Amino acid sequence: MSALLFQKEGHVVTLTINRPESRNPLGEPGDGRLFADAIDRINQERDIRCAILTGAGSAFSAGGNLKAMREHSGAFAGGPARIREGYRDSIHRMVRALLSIEVPLIAAINGAAIGLGNDVACLADIRIAADTAVFGATFLKIGLVPGDGGAWILPRVIGQSRAAELLFTADTIDAQTALRWGLVSKLVSSEKLMDEVRALAARICRQPPDVLRMTKKLMREAQSASFETIMEMSGAMQALAHTTADHREALDAFFEKRPPQFKGE
Protein backbone atom coordinates (compact mmCIF):
# COMPACT_ATOMS: atom_id res chain seq x y z
CA MET A 1 0.00 0.00 0.00
CA SER A 2 1.21 3.50 -0.82
CA ALA A 3 2.89 5.64 1.84
CA LEU A 4 0.68 8.53 0.65
CA LEU A 5 -2.99 7.74 0.11
CA PHE A 6 -4.94 9.80 -2.45
CA GLN A 7 -8.70 9.87 -1.95
CA LYS A 8 -10.95 12.10 -4.04
CA GLU A 9 -14.53 12.82 -2.99
CA GLY A 10 -16.33 15.39 -5.08
CA HIS A 11 -14.19 18.51 -5.27
CA VAL A 12 -11.96 17.52 -2.30
CA VAL A 13 -8.82 15.37 -2.21
CA THR A 14 -7.57 13.89 1.07
CA LEU A 15 -3.88 13.00 1.22
CA THR A 16 -3.03 10.65 4.09
CA ILE A 17 0.53 9.97 5.22
CA ASN A 18 0.34 6.22 5.59
CA ARG A 19 3.08 4.79 7.81
CA PRO A 20 1.07 4.47 11.04
CA GLU A 21 3.18 1.67 12.51
CA SER A 22 6.15 4.07 12.81
CA ARG A 23 4.20 7.31 13.44
CA ASN A 24 4.32 8.45 9.83
CA PRO A 25 7.97 9.38 9.27
CA LEU A 26 8.67 11.51 6.20
CA GLY A 27 11.68 11.97 3.96
CA GLU A 28 12.08 8.33 2.96
CA PRO A 29 13.50 7.63 -0.51
CA GLY A 30 10.67 8.13 -2.97
CA ASP A 31 8.65 10.51 -0.80
CA GLY A 32 9.57 13.44 -3.02
CA ARG A 33 8.15 11.68 -6.04
CA LEU A 34 5.02 10.56 -4.17
CA PHE A 35 4.16 14.09 -3.07
CA ALA A 36 5.16 15.67 -6.38
CA ASP A 37 2.94 13.26 -8.34
CA ALA A 38 -0.01 13.79 -5.98
CA ILE A 39 0.28 17.58 -6.08
CA ASP A 40 0.72 17.60 -9.85
CA ARG A 41 -2.48 15.57 -10.18
CA ILE A 42 -4.34 18.01 -7.92
CA ASN A 43 -3.08 20.99 -9.91
CA GLN A 44 -4.00 19.38 -13.24
CA GLU A 45 -7.52 18.26 -12.32
CA ARG A 46 -9.44 21.50 -12.48
CA ASP A 47 -12.52 20.14 -10.69
CA ILE A 48 -10.47 19.82 -7.47
CA ARG A 49 -11.07 22.85 -5.26
CA CYS A 50 -9.54 21.93 -1.90
CA ALA A 51 -7.12 19.39 -0.41
CA ILE A 52 -6.71 17.93 3.07
CA LEU A 53 -3.45 16.53 4.47
CA THR A 54 -3.54 14.22 7.49
CA GLY A 55 -1.82 11.20 9.01
CA ALA A 56 -2.95 7.61 9.48
CA GLY A 57 -3.11 6.23 13.01
CA SER A 58 -2.17 8.22 16.10
CA ALA A 59 0.32 10.73 14.61
CA PHE A 60 0.29 13.35 11.90
CA SER A 61 4.02 12.85 11.37
CA ALA A 62 6.72 12.38 13.99
CA GLY A 63 9.32 13.73 11.56
CA GLY A 64 12.30 12.06 9.96
CA ASN A 65 13.29 8.42 10.32
CA LEU A 66 15.64 8.40 13.32
CA LYS A 67 16.45 4.72 12.87
CA ALA A 68 17.64 5.37 9.32
CA MET A 69 19.67 8.33 10.54
CA ARG A 70 21.38 6.22 13.18
CA GLU A 71 22.11 3.46 10.68
CA HIS A 72 23.12 5.88 7.90
CA SER A 73 20.68 4.15 5.59
CA GLY A 74 18.05 5.27 3.08
CA ALA A 75 18.11 9.00 2.47
CA PHE A 76 20.88 9.37 5.07
CA ALA A 77 23.38 6.92 3.57
CA GLY A 78 26.84 7.88 2.34
CA GLY A 79 28.92 11.01 2.71
CA PRO A 80 27.84 14.66 2.81
CA ALA A 81 27.39 14.99 -0.96
CA ARG A 82 25.15 11.94 -1.18
CA ILE A 83 23.12 12.97 1.90
CA ARG A 84 22.64 16.41 0.36
CA GLU A 85 21.30 14.84 -2.81
CA GLY A 86 19.06 12.62 -0.69
CA TYR A 87 17.56 15.71 0.93
CA ARG A 88 17.05 17.37 -2.42
CA ASP A 89 15.35 14.35 -3.94
CA SER A 90 13.13 13.41 -1.00
CA ILE A 91 12.55 16.09 1.63
CA HIS A 92 13.15 19.20 -0.47
CA ARG A 93 11.14 17.86 -3.40
CA MET A 94 8.27 17.07 -1.03
CA VAL A 95 8.36 20.56 0.54
CA ARG A 96 8.53 22.26 -2.86
CA ALA A 97 5.59 20.21 -4.08
CA LEU A 98 3.44 21.20 -1.11
CA LEU A 99 4.37 24.85 -1.63
CA SER A 100 3.28 24.59 -5.26
CA ILE A 101 -0.23 23.25 -4.63
CA GLU A 102 -2.70 25.56 -6.35
CA VAL A 103 -5.80 24.87 -4.25
CA PRO A 104 -6.31 25.64 -0.56
CA LEU A 105 -4.65 23.02 1.64
CA ILE A 106 -5.96 22.16 5.12
CA ALA A 107 -3.79 20.20 7.54
CA ALA A 108 -5.89 17.96 9.79
CA ILE A 109 -3.35 17.42 12.56
CA ASN A 110 -4.54 14.27 14.27
CA GLY A 111 -1.53 13.75 16.58
CA ALA A 112 2.15 14.51 16.95
CA ALA A 113 3.62 16.91 14.36
CA ILE A 114 7.32 16.96 15.15
CA GLY A 115 10.36 18.26 13.23
CA LEU A 116 9.74 17.71 9.53
CA GLY A 117 6.15 16.78 10.39
CA ASN A 118 5.62 20.17 12.03
CA ASP A 119 7.09 22.02 9.05
CA VAL A 120 4.99 20.03 6.59
CA ALA A 121 1.88 20.99 8.58
CA CYS A 122 3.00 24.62 8.41
CA LEU A 123 2.96 24.46 4.61
CA ALA A 124 -0.82 24.16 4.72
CA ASP A 125 -2.94 27.29 4.40
CA ILE A 126 -5.13 26.31 7.36
CA ARG A 127 -4.29 24.02 10.27
CA ILE A 128 -6.98 22.37 12.41
CA ALA A 129 -5.71 20.13 15.20
CA ALA A 130 -6.98 17.53 17.60
CA ASP A 131 -6.86 18.86 21.16
CA THR A 132 -4.38 16.07 22.01
CA ALA A 133 -1.87 17.01 19.29
CA VAL A 134 1.75 17.88 20.13
CA PHE A 135 4.09 20.11 18.11
CA GLY A 136 7.82 20.67 18.01
CA ALA A 137 10.77 21.82 15.91
CA THR A 138 13.17 19.46 17.63
CA PHE A 139 16.06 19.35 15.15
CA LEU A 140 18.70 20.55 17.62
CA LYS A 141 17.71 17.82 20.07
CA ILE A 142 19.10 15.27 17.61
CA GLY A 143 22.08 17.41 16.58
CA LEU A 144 20.67 18.70 13.30
CA VAL A 145 19.63 21.98 11.71
CA PRO A 146 16.13 22.36 10.17
CA GLY A 147 17.27 20.87 6.87
CA ASP A 148 13.78 20.92 5.38
CA GLY A 149 13.54 24.72 5.05
CA GLY A 150 11.99 25.15 8.50
CA ALA A 151 14.03 28.29 9.19
CA TRP A 152 12.05 29.91 6.36
CA ILE A 153 8.72 28.15 6.96
CA LEU A 154 8.15 28.40 10.72
CA PRO A 155 8.73 32.17 11.26
CA ARG A 156 6.17 32.93 8.57
CA VAL A 157 3.56 31.04 10.57
CA ILE A 158 4.24 32.01 14.20
CA GLY A 159 6.69 34.92 13.94
CA GLN A 160 10.44 35.15 14.45
CA SER A 161 10.47 35.13 18.27
CA ARG A 162 8.20 32.12 18.73
CA ALA A 163 9.99 30.22 15.96
CA ALA A 164 13.35 30.96 17.57
CA GLU A 165 12.05 29.72 20.92
CA LEU A 166 10.85 26.44 19.43
CA LEU A 167 13.99 25.88 17.38
CA PHE A 168 16.58 26.93 19.98
CA THR A 169 15.04 25.04 22.90
CA ALA A 170 13.86 22.01 20.87
CA ASP A 171 10.87 21.95 23.25
CA THR A 172 7.50 20.51 22.29
CA ILE A 173 4.27 22.38 22.90
CA ASP A 174 0.74 21.13 23.46
CA ALA A 175 -2.25 21.90 21.29
CA GLN A 176 -3.51 24.69 23.54
CA THR A 177 -0.18 26.51 23.29
CA ALA A 178 -0.13 25.96 19.53
CA LEU A 179 -3.54 27.64 19.34
CA ARG A 180 -2.37 30.64 21.39
CA TRP A 181 0.72 31.03 19.23
CA GLY A 182 -1.25 30.90 15.98
CA LEU A 183 0.33 27.63 14.86
CA VAL A 184 -3.22 26.27 14.45
CA SER A 185 -6.49 28.12 14.04
CA LYS A 186 -8.82 25.71 15.82
CA LEU A 187 -8.82 22.71 18.17
CA VAL A 188 -11.42 19.96 18.17
CA SER A 189 -11.66 16.52 19.71
CA SER A 190 -9.94 13.68 17.88
CA GLU A 191 -13.30 12.10 17.13
CA LYS A 192 -14.61 15.23 15.42
CA LEU A 193 -11.43 16.34 13.63
CA MET A 194 -12.10 15.00 10.15
CA ASP A 195 -15.78 15.99 10.25
CA GLU A 196 -14.72 19.54 11.14
CA VAL A 197 -12.09 19.68 8.42
CA ARG A 198 -14.38 18.22 5.76
CA ALA A 199 -17.05 20.77 6.65
CA LEU A 200 -14.48 23.57 6.23
CA ALA A 201 -13.37 22.09 2.90
CA ALA A 202 -17.00 22.00 1.76
CA ARG A 203 -17.39 25.72 2.53
CA ILE A 204 -14.24 26.48 0.56
CA CYS A 205 -15.50 24.39 -2.36
CA ARG A 206 -18.57 26.60 -2.68
CA GLN A 207 -16.38 29.39 -4.06
CA PRO A 208 -15.69 29.89 -7.79
CA PRO A 209 -12.76 27.55 -8.48
CA ASP A 210 -10.62 29.64 -10.81
CA VAL A 211 -10.61 32.76 -8.64
CA LEU A 212 -10.13 30.51 -5.60
CA ARG A 213 -6.86 29.33 -7.15
CA MET A 214 -5.92 32.89 -8.08
CA THR A 215 -6.52 34.06 -4.51
CA LYS A 216 -4.31 31.26 -3.21
CA LYS A 217 -1.59 32.33 -5.67
CA LEU A 218 -1.78 35.94 -4.52
CA MET A 219 -1.50 34.93 -0.86
CA ARG A 220 1.54 32.74 -1.54
CA GLU A 221 3.31 35.38 -3.63
CA ALA A 222 2.58 38.05 -1.01
CA GLN A 223 4.83 36.23 1.46
CA SER A 224 7.93 37.30 -0.44
CA ALA A 225 7.00 39.71 -3.25
CA SER A 226 6.96 43.49 -2.90
CA PHE A 227 3.76 45.45 -2.34
CA GLU A 228 3.97 46.93 -5.84
CA THR A 229 4.39 43.49 -7.40
CA ILE A 230 1.32 42.18 -5.56
CA MET A 231 -0.68 45.24 -6.62
CA GLU A 232 0.19 44.58 -10.26
CA MET A 233 -0.65 40.87 -9.94
CA SER A 234 -3.91 41.71 -8.17
CA GLY A 235 -4.97 44.09 -10.92
CA ALA A 236 -4.16 41.61 -13.67
CA MET A 237 -5.94 38.72 -11.95
CA GLN A 238 -8.95 40.89 -11.14
CA ALA A 239 -9.27 41.88 -14.78
CA LEU A 240 -9.36 38.19 -15.68
CA ALA A 241 -11.90 37.48 -12.93
CA HIS A 242 -14.26 40.16 -14.25
CA THR A 243 -14.52 38.31 -17.57
CA THR A 244 -15.42 34.89 -16.13
CA ALA A 245 -18.82 33.25 -16.34
CA ASP A 246 -18.55 32.51 -12.61
CA HIS A 247 -18.37 36.25 -11.85
CA ARG A 248 -21.54 36.81 -13.86
CA GLU A 249 -23.18 33.85 -12.12
CA ALA A 250 -22.25 35.28 -8.71
CA LEU A 251 -23.84 38.63 -9.57
CA ASP A 252 -26.96 37.02 -11.02
CA ALA A 253 -27.34 34.78 -7.96
CA PHE A 254 -26.95 37.77 -5.64
CA PHE A 255 -29.70 39.78 -7.29
CA GLU A 256 -31.94 36.74 -7.78
CA LYS A 257 -31.44 35.77 -4.12
CA ARG A 258 -30.36 32.17 -4.82
CA PRO A 259 -27.22 30.09 -4.22
CA PRO A 260 -24.71 30.44 -7.08
CA GLN A 261 -23.68 27.45 -9.19
CA PHE A 262 -20.03 27.85 -10.12
CA LYS A 263 -18.53 25.80 -12.97
CA GLY A 264 -15.00 27.14 -13.25
CA GLU A 265 -15.77 29.06 -16.45
mmCIF file with all atom_site columns, C-alpha atoms in Angstrom, residues 153-263:
data_model
loop_
_atom_site.group_PDB
_atom_site.id
_atom_site.type_symbol
_atom_site.label_atom_id
_atom_site.label_alt_id
_atom_site.label_comp_id
_atom_site.label_asym_id
_atom_site.label_entity_id
_atom_site.label_seq_id
_atom_site.pdbx_PDB_ins_code
_atom_site.Cartn_x
_atom_site.Cartn_y
_atom_site.Cartn_z
_atom_site.occupancy
_atom_site.B_iso_or_equiv
_atom_site.pdbx_formal_charge
_atom_site.auth_seq_id
_atom_site.auth_comp_id
_atom_site.auth_asym_id
_atom_site.auth_atom_id
_atom_site.pdbx_PDB_model_num
ATOM 1   C CA . ILE A 1 153 ? 8.723   28.150 6.956   1.00 0.00 ? 153 ILE A CA 1
ATOM 2   C CA . LEU A 1 154 ? 8.151   28.403 10.717  1.00 0.00 ? 154 LEU A CA 1
ATOM 3   C CA . PRO A 1 155 ? 8.734   32.173 11.263  1.00 0.00 ? 155 PRO A CA 1
ATOM 4   C CA . ARG A 1 156 ? 6.165   32.934 8.568   1.00 0.00 ? 156 ARG A CA 1
ATOM 5   C CA . VAL A 1 157 ? 3.562   31.043 10.570  1.00 0.00 ? 157 VAL A CA 1
ATOM 6   C CA . ILE A 1 158 ? 4.240   32.007 14.205  1.00 0.00 ? 158 ILE A CA 1
ATOM 7   C CA . GLY A 1 159 ? 6.688   34.919 13.941  1.00 0.00 ? 159 GLY A CA 1
ATOM 8   C CA . GLN A 1 160 ? 10.439  35.150 14.449  1.00 0.00 ? 160 GLN A CA 1
ATOM 9   C CA . SER A 1 161 ? 10.466  35.134 18.266  1.00 0.00 ? 161 SER A CA 1
ATOM 10  C CA . ARG A 1 162 ? 8.196   32.117 18.731  1.00 0.00 ? 162 ARG A CA 1
ATOM 11  C CA . ALA A 1 163 ? 9.986   30.219 15.961  1.00 0.00 ? 163 ALA A CA 1
ATOM 12  C CA . ALA A 1 164 ? 13.346  30.956 17.574  1.00 0.00 ? 164 ALA A CA 1
ATOM 13  C CA . GLU A 1 165 ? 12.052  29.722 20.923  1.00 0.00 ? 165 GLU A CA 1
ATOM 14  C CA . LEU A 1 166 ? 10.850  26.442 19.434  1.00 0.00 ? 166 LEU A CA 1
ATOM 15  C CA . LEU A 1 167 ? 13.991  25.881 17.379  1.00 0.00 ? 167 LEU A CA 1
ATOM 16  C CA . PHE A 1 168 ? 16.582  26.935 19.984  1.00 0.00 ? 168 PHE A CA 1
ATOM 17  C CA . THR A 1 169 ? 15.041  25.042 22.905  1.00 0.00 ? 169 THR A CA 1
ATOM 18  C CA . ALA A 1 170 ? 13.856  22.014 20.872  1.00 0.00 ? 170 ALA A CA 1
ATOM 19  C CA . ASP A 1 171 ? 10.865  21.955 23.246  1.00 0.00 ? 171 ASP A CA 1
ATOM 20  C CA . THR A 1 172 ? 7.505   20.505 22.286  1.00 0.00 ? 172 THR A CA 1
ATOM 21  C CA . ILE A 1 173 ? 4.269   22.380 22.902  1.00 0.00 ? 173 ILE A CA 1
ATOM 22  C CA . ASP A 1 174 ? 0.741   21.128 23.457  1.00 0.00 ? 174 ASP A CA 1
ATOM 23  C CA . ALA A 1 175 ? -2.251  21.901 21.289  1.00 0.00 ? 175 ALA A CA 1
ATOM 24  C CA . GLN A 1 176 ? -3.512  24.693 23.536  1.00 0.00 ? 176 GLN A CA 1
ATOM 25  C CA . THR A 1 177 ? -0.177  26.513 23.295  1.00 0.00 ? 177 THR A CA 1
ATOM 26  C CA . ALA A 1 178 ? -0.126  25.961 19.534  1.00 0.00 ? 178 ALA A CA 1
ATOM 27  C CA . LEU A 1 179 ? -3.536  27.644 19.342  1.00 0.00 ? 179 LEU A CA 1
ATOM 28  C CA . ARG A 1 180 ? -2.374  30.637 21.390  1.00 0.00 ? 180 ARG A CA 1
ATOM 29  C CA . TRP A 1 181 ? 0.721   31.027 19.225  1.00 0.00 ? 181 TRP A CA 1
ATOM 30  C CA . GLY A 1 182 ? -1.246  30.896 15.982  1.00 0.00 ? 182 GLY A CA 1
ATOM 31  C CA . LEU A 1 183 ? 0.328   27.628 14.857  1.00 0.00 ? 183 LEU A CA 1
ATOM 32  C CA . VAL A 1 184 ? -3.216  26.266 14.454  1.00 0.00 ? 184 VAL A CA 1
ATOM 33  C CA . SER A 1 185 ? -6.492  28.117 14.036  1.00 0.00 ? 185 SER A CA 1
ATOM 34  C CA . LYS A 1 186 ? -8.816  25.709 15.820  1.00 0.00 ? 186 LYS A CA 1
ATOM 35  C CA . LEU A 1 187 ? -8.819  22.709 18.170  1.00 0.00 ? 187 LEU A CA 1
ATOM 36  C CA . VAL A 1 188 ? -11.419 19.959 18.168  1.00 0.00 ? 188 VAL A CA 1
ATOM 37  C CA . SER A 1 189 ? -11.664 16.524 19.706  1.00 0.00 ? 189 SER A CA 1
ATOM 38  C CA . SER A 1 190 ? -9.939  13.675 17.877  1.00 0.00 ? 190 SER A CA 1
ATOM 39  C CA . GLU A 1 191 ? -13.300 12.096 17.129  1.00 0.00 ? 191 GLU A CA 1
ATOM 40  C CA . LYS A 1 192 ? -14.609 15.231 15.416  1.00 0.00 ? 192 LYS A CA 1
ATOM 41  C CA . LEU A 1 193 ? -11.426 16.342 13.626  1.00 0.00 ? 193 LEU A CA 1
ATOM 42  C CA . MET A 1 194 ? -12.099 14.996 10.154  1.00 0.00 ? 194 MET A CA 1
ATOM 43  C CA . ASP A 1 195 ? -15.776 15.992 10.249  1.00 0.00 ? 195 ASP A CA 1
ATOM 44  C CA . GLU A 1 196 ? -14.724 19.543 11.143  1.00 0.00 ? 196 GLU A CA 1
ATOM 45  C CA . VAL A 1 197 ? -12.085 19.677 8.418   1.00 0.00 ? 197 VAL A CA 1
ATOM 46  C CA . ARG A 1 198 ? -14.377 18.218 5.762   1.00 0.00 ? 198 ARG A CA 1
ATOM 47  C CA . ALA A 1 199 ? -17.054 20.774 6.650   1.00 0.00 ? 199 ALA A CA 1
ATOM 48  C CA . LEU A 1 200 ? -14.477 23.565 6.230   1.00 0.00 ? 200 LEU A CA 1
ATOM 49  C CA . ALA A 1 201 ? -13.369 22.092 2.901   1.00 0.00 ? 201 ALA A CA 1
ATOM 50  C CA . ALA A 1 202 ? -16.996 21.998 1.764   1.00 0.00 ? 202 ALA A CA 1
ATOM 51  C CA . ARG A 1 203 ? -17.388 25.724 2.533   1.00 0.00 ? 203 ARG A CA 1
ATOM 52  C CA . ILE A 1 204 ? -14.239 26.478 0.558   1.00 0.00 ? 204 ILE A CA 1
ATOM 53  C CA . CYS A 1 205 ? -15.500 24.394 -2.357  1.00 0.00 ? 205 CYS A CA 1
ATOM 54  C CA . ARG A 1 206 ? -18.572 26.602 -2.678  1.00 0.00 ? 206 ARG A CA 1
ATOM 55  C CA . GLN A 1 207 ? -16.384 29.387 -4.060  1.00 0.00 ? 207 GLN A CA 1
ATOM 56  C CA . PRO A 1 208 ? -15.695 29.887 -7.789  1.00 0.00 ? 208 PRO A CA 1
ATOM 57  C CA . PRO A 1 209 ? -12.762 27.549 -8.475  1.00 0.00 ? 209 PRO A CA 1
ATOM 58  C CA . ASP A 1 210 ? -10.623 29.641 -10.807 1.00 0.00 ? 210 ASP A CA 1
ATOM 59  C CA . VAL A 1 211 ? -10.614 32.759 -8.640  1.00 0.00 ? 211 VAL A CA 1
ATOM 60  C CA . LEU A 1 212 ? -10.132 30.514 -5.601  1.00 0.00 ? 212 LEU A CA 1
ATOM 61  C CA . ARG A 1 213 ? -6.859  29.329 -7.155  1.00 0.00 ? 213 ARG A CA 1
ATOM 62  C CA . MET A 1 214 ? -5.922  32.894 -8.075  1.00 0.00 ? 214 MET A CA 1
ATOM 63  C CA . THR A 1 215 ? -6.518  34.064 -4.508  1.00 0.00 ? 215 THR A CA 1
ATOM 64  C CA . LYS A 1 216 ? -4.310  31.257 -3.210  1.00 0.00 ? 216 LYS A CA 1
ATOM 65  C CA . LYS A 1 217 ? -1.593  32.326 -5.667  1.00 0.00 ? 217 LYS A CA 1
ATOM 66  C CA . LEU A 1 218 ? -1.777  35.942 -4.520  1.00 0.00 ? 218 LEU A CA 1
ATOM 67  C CA . MET A 1 219 ? -1.498  34.934 -0.856  1.00 0.00 ? 219 MET A CA 1
ATOM 68  C CA . ARG A 1 220 ? 1.542   32.741 -1.541  1.00 0.00 ? 220 ARG A CA 1
ATOM 69  C CA . GLU A 1 221 ? 3.313   35.384 -3.628  1.00 0.00 ? 221 GLU A CA 1
ATOM 70  C CA . ALA A 1 222 ? 2.578   38.055 -1.011  1.00 0.00 ? 222 ALA A CA 1
ATOM 71  C CA . GLN A 1 223 ? 4.832   36.227 1.463   1.00 0.00 ? 223 GLN A CA 1
ATOM 72  C CA . SER A 1 224 ? 7.932   37.298 -0.440  1.00 0.00 ? 224 SER A CA 1
ATOM 73  C CA . ALA A 1 225 ? 6.996   39.709 -3.249  1.00 0.00 ? 225 ALA A CA 1
ATOM 74  C CA . SER A 1 226 ? 6.955   43.490 -2.897  1.00 0.00 ? 226 SER A CA 1
ATOM 75  C CA . PHE A 1 227 ? 3.758   45.448 -2.343  1.00 0.00 ? 227 PHE A CA 1
ATOM 76  C CA . GLU A 1 228 ? 3.973   46.928 -5.840  1.00 0.00 ? 228 GLU A CA 1
ATOM 77  C CA . THR A 1 229 ? 4.390   43.491 -7.397  1.00 0.00 ? 229 THR A CA 1
ATOM 78  C CA . ILE A 1 230 ? 1.323   42.182 -5.562  1.00 0.00 ? 230 ILE A CA 1
ATOM 79  C CA . MET A 1 231 ? -0.682  45.240 -6.616  1.00 0.00 ? 231 MET A CA 1
ATOM 80  C CA . GLU A 1 232 ? 0.186   44.576 -10.263 1.00 0.00 ? 232 GLU A CA 1
ATOM 81  C CA . MET A 1 233 ? -0.647  40.875 -9.938  1.00 0.00 ? 233 MET A CA 1
ATOM 82  C CA . SER A 1 234 ? -3.912  41.714 -8.171  1.00 0.00 ? 234 SER A CA 1
ATOM 83  C CA . GLY A 1 235 ? -4.968  44.091 -10.918 1.00 0.00 ? 235 GLY A CA 1
ATOM 84  C CA . ALA A 1 236 ? -4.162  41.606 -13.668 1.00 0.00 ? 236 ALA A CA 1
ATOM 85  C CA . MET A 1 237 ? -5.943  38.715 -11.951 1.00 0.00 ? 237 MET A CA 1
ATOM 86  C CA . GLN A 1 238 ? -8.947  40.893 -11.140 1.00 0.00 ? 238 GLN A CA 1
ATOM 87  C CA . ALA A 1 239 ? -9.266  41.885 -14.777 1.00 0.00 ? 239 ALA A CA 1
ATOM 88  C CA . LEU A 1 240 ? -9.362  38.191 -15.684 1.00 0.00 ? 240 LEU A CA 1
ATOM 89  C CA . ALA A 1 241 ? -11.903 37.476 -12.928 1.00 0.00 ? 241 ALA A CA 1
ATOM 90  C CA . HIS A 1 242 ? -14.256 40.165 -14.249 1.00 0.00 ? 242 HIS A CA 1
ATOM 91  C CA . THR A 1 243 ? -14.520 38.307 -17.566 1.00 0.00 ? 243 THR A CA 1
ATOM 92  C CA . THR A 1 244 ? -15.424 34.887 -16.132 1.00 0.00 ? 244 THR A CA 1
ATOM 93  C CA . ALA A 1 245 ? -18.817 33.252 -16.339 1.00 0.00 ? 245 ALA A CA 1
ATOM 94  C CA . ASP A 1 246 ? -18.546 32.508 -12.610 1.00 0.00 ? 246 ASP A CA 1
ATOM 95  C CA . HIS A 1 247 ? -18.369 36.249 -11.847 1.00 0.00 ? 247 HIS A CA 1
ATOM 96  C CA . ARG A 1 248 ? -21.537 36.814 -13.859 1.00 0.00 ? 248 ARG A CA 1
ATOM 97  C CA . GLU A 1 249 ? -23.181 33.854 -12.123 1.00 0.00 ? 249 GLU A CA 1
ATOM 98  C CA . ALA A 1 250 ? -22.249 35.285 -8.715  1.00 0.00 ? 250 ALA A CA 1
ATOM 99  C CA . LEU A 1 251 ? -23.837 38.632 -9.572  1.00 0.00 ? 251 LEU A CA 1
ATOM 100 C CA . ASP A 1 252 ? -26.959 37.022 -11.024 1.00 0.00 ? 252 ASP A CA 1
ATOM 101 C CA . ALA A 1 253 ? -27.343 34.785 -7.964  1.00 0.00 ? 253 ALA A CA 1
ATOM 102 C CA . PHE A 1 254 ? -26.951 37.774 -5.643  1.00 0.00 ? 254 PHE A CA 1
ATOM 103 C CA . PHE A 1 255 ? -29.698 39.780 -7.292  1.00 0.00 ? 255 PHE A CA 1
ATOM 104 C CA . GLU A 1 256 ? -31.936 36.744 -7.779  1.00 0.00 ? 256 GLU A CA 1
ATOM 105 C CA . LYS A 1 257 ? -31.443 35.767 -4.115  1.00 0.00 ? 257 LYS A CA 1
ATOM 106 C CA . ARG A 1 258 ? -30.359 32.166 -4.824  1.00 0.00 ? 258 ARG A CA 1
ATOM 107 C CA . PRO A 1 259 ? -27.223 30.091 -4.224  1.00 0.00 ? 259 PRO A CA 1
ATOM 108 C CA . PRO A 1 260 ? -24.708 30.444 -7.078  1.00 0.00 ? 260 PRO A CA 1
ATOM 109 C CA . GLN A 1 261 ? -23.676 27.450 -9.187  1.00 0.00 ? 261 GLN A CA 1
ATOM 110 C CA . PHE A 1 262 ? -20.026 27.846 -10.123 1.00 0.00 ? 262 PHE A CA 1
ATOM 111 C CA . LYS A 1 263 ? -18.534 25.802 -12.973 1.00 0.00 ? 263 LYS A CA 1
#
